[in-house]
mmCIF file of C-alpha atoms in Angstrom:
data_model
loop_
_atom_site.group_PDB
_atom_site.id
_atom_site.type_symbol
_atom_site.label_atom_id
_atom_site.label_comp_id
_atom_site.label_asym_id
_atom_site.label_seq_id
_atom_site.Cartn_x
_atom_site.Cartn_y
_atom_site.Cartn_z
ATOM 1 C CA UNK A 1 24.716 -31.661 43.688
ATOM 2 C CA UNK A 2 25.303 -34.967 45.646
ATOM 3 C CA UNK A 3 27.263 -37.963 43.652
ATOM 4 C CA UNK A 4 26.790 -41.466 45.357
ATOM 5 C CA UNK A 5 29.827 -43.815 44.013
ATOM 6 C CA UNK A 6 28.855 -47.485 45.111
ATOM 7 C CA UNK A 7 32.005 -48.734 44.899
ATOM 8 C CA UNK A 8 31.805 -52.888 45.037
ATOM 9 C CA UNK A 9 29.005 -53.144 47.071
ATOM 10 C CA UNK A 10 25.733 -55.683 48.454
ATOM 11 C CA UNK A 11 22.652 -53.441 49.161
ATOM 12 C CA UNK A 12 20.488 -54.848 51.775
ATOM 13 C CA UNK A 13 17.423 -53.683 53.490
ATOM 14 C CA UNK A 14 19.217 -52.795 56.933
ATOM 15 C CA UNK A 15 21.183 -49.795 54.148
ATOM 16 C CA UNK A 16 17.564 -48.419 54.273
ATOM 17 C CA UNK A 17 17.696 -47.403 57.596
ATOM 18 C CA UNK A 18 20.788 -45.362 57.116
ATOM 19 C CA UNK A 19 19.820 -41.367 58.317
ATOM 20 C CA UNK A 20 22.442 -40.327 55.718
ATOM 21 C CA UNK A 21 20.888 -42.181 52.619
ATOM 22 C CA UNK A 22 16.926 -41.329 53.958
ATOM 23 C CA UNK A 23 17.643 -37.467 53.879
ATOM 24 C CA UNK A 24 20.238 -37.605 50.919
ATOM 25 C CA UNK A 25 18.802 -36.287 47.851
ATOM 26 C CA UNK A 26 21.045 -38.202 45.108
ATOM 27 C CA UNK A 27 21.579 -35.915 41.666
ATOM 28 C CA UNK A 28 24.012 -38.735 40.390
ATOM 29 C CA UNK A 29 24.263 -42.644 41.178
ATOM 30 C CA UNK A 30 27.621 -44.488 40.197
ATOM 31 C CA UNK A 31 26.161 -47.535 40.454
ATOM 32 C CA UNK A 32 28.444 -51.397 40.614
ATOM 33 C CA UNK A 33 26.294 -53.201 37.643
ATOM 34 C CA UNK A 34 28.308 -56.321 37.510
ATOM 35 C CA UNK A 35 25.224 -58.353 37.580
ATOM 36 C CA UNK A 36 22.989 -56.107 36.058
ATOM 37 C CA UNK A 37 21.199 -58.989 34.106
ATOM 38 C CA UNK A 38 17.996 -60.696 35.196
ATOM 39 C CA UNK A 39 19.861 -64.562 35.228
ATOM 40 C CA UNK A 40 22.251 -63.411 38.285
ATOM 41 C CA UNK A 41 19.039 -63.324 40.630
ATOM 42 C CA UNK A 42 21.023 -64.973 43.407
ATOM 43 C CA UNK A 43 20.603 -65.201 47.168
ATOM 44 C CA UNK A 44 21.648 -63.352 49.724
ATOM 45 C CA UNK A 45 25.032 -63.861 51.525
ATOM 46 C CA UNK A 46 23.237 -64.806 54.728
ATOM 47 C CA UNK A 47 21.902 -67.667 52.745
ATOM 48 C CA UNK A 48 24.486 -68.493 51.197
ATOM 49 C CA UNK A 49 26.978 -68.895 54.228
ATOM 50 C CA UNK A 50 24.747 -70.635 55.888
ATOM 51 C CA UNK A 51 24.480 -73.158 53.146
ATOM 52 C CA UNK A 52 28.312 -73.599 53.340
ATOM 53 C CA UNK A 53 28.243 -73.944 56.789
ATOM 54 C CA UNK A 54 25.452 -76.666 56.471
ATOM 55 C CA UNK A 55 27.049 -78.439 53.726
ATOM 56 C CA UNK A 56 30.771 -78.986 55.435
ATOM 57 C CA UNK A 57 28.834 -79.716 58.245
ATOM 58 C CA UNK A 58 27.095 -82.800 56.642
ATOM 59 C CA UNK A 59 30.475 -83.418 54.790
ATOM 60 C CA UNK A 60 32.413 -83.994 58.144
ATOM 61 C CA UNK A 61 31.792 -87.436 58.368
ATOM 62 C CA UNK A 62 35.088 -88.537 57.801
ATOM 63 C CA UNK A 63 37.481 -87.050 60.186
ATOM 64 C CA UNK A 64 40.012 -86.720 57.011
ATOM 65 C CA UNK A 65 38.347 -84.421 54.949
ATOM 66 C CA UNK A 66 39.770 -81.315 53.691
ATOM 67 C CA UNK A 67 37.678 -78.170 53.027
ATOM 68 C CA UNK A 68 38.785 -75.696 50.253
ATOM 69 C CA UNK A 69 37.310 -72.135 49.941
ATOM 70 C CA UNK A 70 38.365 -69.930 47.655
ATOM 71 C CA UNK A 71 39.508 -66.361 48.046
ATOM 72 C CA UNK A 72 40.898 -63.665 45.969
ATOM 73 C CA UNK A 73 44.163 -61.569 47.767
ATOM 74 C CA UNK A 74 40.990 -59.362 48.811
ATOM 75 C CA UNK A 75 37.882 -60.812 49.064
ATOM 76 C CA UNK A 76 35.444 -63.065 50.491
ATOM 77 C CA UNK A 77 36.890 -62.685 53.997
ATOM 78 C CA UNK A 78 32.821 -62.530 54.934
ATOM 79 C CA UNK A 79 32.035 -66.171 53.682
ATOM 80 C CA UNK A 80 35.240 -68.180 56.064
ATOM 81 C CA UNK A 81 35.185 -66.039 58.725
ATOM 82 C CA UNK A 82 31.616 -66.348 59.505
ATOM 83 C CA UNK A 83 32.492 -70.181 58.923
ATOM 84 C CA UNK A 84 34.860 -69.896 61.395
ATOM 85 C CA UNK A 85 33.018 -68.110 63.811
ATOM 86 C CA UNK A 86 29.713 -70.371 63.528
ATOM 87 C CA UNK A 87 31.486 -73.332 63.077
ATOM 88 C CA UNK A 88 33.384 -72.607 66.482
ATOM 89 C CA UNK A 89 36.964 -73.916 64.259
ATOM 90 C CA UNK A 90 40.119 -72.811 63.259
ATOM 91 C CA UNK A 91 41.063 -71.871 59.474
ATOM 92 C CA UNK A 92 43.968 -71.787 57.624
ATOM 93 C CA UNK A 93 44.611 -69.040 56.020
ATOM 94 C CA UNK A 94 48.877 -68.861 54.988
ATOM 95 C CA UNK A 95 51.175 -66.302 56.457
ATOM 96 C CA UNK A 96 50.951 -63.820 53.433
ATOM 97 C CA UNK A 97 47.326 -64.100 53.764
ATOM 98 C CA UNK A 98 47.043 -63.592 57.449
ATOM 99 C CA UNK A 99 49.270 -60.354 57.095
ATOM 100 C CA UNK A 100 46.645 -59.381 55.006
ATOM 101 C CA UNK A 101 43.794 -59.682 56.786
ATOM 102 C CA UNK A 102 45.404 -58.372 59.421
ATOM 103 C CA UNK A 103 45.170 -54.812 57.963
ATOM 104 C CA UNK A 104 41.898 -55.323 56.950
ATOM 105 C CA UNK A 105 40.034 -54.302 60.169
ATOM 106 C CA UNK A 106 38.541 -57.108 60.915
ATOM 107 C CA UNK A 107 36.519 -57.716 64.161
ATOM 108 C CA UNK A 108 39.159 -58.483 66.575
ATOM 109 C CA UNK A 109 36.917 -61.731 67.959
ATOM 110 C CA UNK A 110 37.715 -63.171 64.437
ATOM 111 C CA UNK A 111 41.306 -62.803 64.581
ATOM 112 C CA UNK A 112 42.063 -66.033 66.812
ATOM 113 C CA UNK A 113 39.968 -68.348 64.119
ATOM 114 C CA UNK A 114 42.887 -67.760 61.859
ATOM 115 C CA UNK A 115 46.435 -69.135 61.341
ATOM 116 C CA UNK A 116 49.092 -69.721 59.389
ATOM 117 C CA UNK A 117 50.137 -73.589 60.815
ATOM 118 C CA UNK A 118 48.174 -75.628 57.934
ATOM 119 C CA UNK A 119 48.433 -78.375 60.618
ATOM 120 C CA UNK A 120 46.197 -76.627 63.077
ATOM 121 C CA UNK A 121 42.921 -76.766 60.966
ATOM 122 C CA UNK A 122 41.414 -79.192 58.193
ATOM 123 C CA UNK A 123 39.672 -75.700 56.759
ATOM 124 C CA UNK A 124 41.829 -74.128 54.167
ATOM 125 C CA UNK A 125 41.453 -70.938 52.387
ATOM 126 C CA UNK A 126 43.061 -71.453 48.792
ATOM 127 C CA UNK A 127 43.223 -69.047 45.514
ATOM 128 C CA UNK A 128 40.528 -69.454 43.934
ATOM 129 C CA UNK A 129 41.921 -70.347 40.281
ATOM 130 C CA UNK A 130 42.686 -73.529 42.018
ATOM 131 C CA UNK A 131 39.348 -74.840 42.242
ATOM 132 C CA UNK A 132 38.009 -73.662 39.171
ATOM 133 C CA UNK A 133 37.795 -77.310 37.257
ATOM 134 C CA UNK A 134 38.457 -80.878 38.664
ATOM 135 C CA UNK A 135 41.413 -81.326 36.928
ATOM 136 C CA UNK A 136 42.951 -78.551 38.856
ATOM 137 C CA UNK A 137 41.190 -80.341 42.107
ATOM 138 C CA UNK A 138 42.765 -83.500 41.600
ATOM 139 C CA UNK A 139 46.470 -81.738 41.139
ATOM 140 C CA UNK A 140 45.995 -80.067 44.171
ATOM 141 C CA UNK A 141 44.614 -83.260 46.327
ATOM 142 C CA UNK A 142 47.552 -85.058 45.080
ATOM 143 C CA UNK A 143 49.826 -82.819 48.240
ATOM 144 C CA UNK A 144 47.388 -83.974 50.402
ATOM 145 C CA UNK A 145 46.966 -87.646 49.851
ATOM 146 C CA UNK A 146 49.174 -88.270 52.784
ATOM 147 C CA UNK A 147 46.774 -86.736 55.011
ATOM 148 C CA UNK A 148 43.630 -86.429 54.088
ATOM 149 C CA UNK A 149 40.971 -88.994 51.954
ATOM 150 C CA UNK A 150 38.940 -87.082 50.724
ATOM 151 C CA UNK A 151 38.431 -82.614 49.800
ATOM 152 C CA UNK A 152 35.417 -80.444 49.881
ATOM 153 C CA UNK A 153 36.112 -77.670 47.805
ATOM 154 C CA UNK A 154 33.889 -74.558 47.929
ATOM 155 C CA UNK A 155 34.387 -72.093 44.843
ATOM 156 C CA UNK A 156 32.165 -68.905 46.011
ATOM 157 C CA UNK A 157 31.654 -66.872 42.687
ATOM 158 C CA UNK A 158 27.997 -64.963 41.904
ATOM 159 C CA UNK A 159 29.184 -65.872 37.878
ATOM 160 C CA UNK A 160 28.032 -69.548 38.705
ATOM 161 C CA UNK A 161 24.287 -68.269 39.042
ATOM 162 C CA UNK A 162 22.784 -67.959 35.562
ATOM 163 C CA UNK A 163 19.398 -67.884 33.330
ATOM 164 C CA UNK A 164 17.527 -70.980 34.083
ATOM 165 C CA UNK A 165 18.520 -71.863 37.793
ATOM 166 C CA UNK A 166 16.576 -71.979 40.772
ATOM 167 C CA UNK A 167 17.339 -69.337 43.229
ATOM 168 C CA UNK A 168 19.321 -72.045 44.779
ATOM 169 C CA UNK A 169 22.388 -71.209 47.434
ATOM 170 C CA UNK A 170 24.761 -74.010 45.773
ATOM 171 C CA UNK A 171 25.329 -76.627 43.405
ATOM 172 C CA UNK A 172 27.328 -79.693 44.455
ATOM 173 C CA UNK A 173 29.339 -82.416 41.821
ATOM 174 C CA UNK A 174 31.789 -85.087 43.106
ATOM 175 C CA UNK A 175 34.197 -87.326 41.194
ATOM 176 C CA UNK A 176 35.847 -90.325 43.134
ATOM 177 C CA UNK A 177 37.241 -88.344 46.468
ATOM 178 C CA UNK A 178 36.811 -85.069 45.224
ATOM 179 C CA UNK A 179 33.457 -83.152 45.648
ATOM 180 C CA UNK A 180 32.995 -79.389 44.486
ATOM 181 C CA UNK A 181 30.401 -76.820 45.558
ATOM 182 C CA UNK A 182 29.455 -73.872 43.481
ATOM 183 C CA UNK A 183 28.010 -71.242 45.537
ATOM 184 C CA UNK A 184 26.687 -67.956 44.382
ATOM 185 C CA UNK A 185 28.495 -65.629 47.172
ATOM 186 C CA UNK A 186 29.268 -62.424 45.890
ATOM 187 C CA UNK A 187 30.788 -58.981 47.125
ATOM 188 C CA UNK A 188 28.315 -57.466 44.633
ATOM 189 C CA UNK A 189 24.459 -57.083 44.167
ATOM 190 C CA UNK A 190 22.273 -59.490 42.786
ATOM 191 C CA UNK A 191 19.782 -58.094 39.163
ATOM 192 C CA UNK A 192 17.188 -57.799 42.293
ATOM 193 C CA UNK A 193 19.237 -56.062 44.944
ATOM 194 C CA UNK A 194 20.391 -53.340 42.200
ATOM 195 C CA UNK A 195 16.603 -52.485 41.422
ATOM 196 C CA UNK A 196 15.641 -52.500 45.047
ATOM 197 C CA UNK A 197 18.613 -50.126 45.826
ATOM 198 C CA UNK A 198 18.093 -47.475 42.675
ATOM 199 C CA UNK A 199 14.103 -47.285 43.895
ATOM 200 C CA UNK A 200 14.981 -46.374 47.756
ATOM 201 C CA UNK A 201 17.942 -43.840 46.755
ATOM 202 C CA UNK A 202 15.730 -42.475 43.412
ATOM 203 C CA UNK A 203 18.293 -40.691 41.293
ATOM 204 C CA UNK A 204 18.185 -38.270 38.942
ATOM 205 C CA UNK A 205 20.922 -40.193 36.568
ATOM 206 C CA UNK A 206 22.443 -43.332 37.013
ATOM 207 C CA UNK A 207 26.138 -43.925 35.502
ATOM 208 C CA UNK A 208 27.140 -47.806 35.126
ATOM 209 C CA UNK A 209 30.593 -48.713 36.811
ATOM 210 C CA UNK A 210 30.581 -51.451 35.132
ATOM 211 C CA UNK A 211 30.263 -53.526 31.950
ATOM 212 C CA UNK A 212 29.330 -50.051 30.414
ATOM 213 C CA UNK A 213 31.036 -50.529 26.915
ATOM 214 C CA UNK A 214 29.428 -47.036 25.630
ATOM 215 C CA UNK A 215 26.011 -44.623 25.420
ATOM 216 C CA UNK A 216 24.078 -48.037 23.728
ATOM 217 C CA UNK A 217 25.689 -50.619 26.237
ATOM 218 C CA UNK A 218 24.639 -48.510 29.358
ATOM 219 C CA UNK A 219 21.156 -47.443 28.118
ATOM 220 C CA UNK A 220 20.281 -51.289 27.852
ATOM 221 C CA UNK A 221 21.664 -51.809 31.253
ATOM 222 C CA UNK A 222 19.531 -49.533 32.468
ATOM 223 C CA UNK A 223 16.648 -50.470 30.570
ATOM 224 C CA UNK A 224 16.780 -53.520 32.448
ATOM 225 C CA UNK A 225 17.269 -51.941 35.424
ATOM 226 C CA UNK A 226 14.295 -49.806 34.954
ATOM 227 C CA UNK A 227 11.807 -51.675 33.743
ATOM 228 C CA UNK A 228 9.099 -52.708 36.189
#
């Protein structure tokens, strides 16, 4: 009887080419649900990167502009890397963060885009609690002032997608010097990805990992899930 345990995970369509998932028959799916809900229908990573990418590119203007994108201790290494790689630039990541990554296996052509000397890139990757308002913004731009005019902050979250959007890659808001993106990029399917991902692998019982509160909680997840 083969389990399948998801783990944190983005299903995309190259995943249906994998040999091992075609001729896997699946008894049990543990499946990530953290946006098992219709409203968090958001795009796809590629988009969404490239969005970034297109937005700090039309933000550069002004040679002193600082960039902000937020990271967890793990997590969204995807979204500034490919930034850094596309983009051709340096970005700061802090020592304790570049150990980090360091053990995290990483293509080896990304490794030089990274460094600890903050004065070696106008790109910084930041926690994200520190970009989660404006008043939090405008704390932080204060121990820049010196330096730089004006910040960019991206805060990369899938939670800032919800019922009654467009399908729309980011969301920008600006207050005197300070402008803030939200952009959907998450580490975890989208309400559409999840149903395209339970019809190719077909299981006999799927088991939410997630925001499964009980028998009543999960059945309406599913439900959802389910229903064409």
């Amino acid at each position: 009887m083969a389990v399948l345990h998801t783990g944190d995970f983005r299903f995309s369509s190259e995943m249906a080419n994998n040999p091992v998932l075609q001729s896997s028959h699946i008894h049990t799916l543990i499946l990530d649900t953290t946006y098992c809900n219709p409203r968090y229908d958001f795009p796809s990573q590629e988009i969404v990167i490239q969005f970034v990418i297109e937005a700090i590119q039309a933000e550069a203007f002004n040679p002193k502009t600082l960039f902000l994108i937020g990271s967890y201790t793990i997590g969204k290494e995807r979204l500034f890397t490919e930034v850094a790689r596309l983009l051709q630039k340096k970005i700061y990541v802090g020592a304790a963060k570049l150990q980090i990554l360091k053990h995290l296996e990483l293509p080896q052509e990304i490794m030089p885009w990274l460094t600890a000397n903050e004065a070696e890139s106008h790109i910084h990757v930041v926690p994200m609690w520190t970009l989660a308002s404006f008043k939090r913004l405008k704390h932080l731009s204060s121990q820049y002032a010196d330096r730089y005019d004006l910040i960019v902050a991206f805060c990369p979250t899938g939670w800032s997608f919800g019922k009654g959007r467009k399908k729309t890659p980011g969301r920008r808001w600006q207050q005197g010097t300070i402008i803030r993106y939200e952009v959907p990029y998450s580490e975890h399917s989208s309400f559409t990805e999840l149903r395209e991902f339970v019809r190719f692998i077909s299981p006999e019982h799927i088991v939410p990992s997630v925001n499964n509160d009980g028998p009543e909680g999960a059945d309406a997840m599913l439900a959802q899930l389910l229903n064409d």
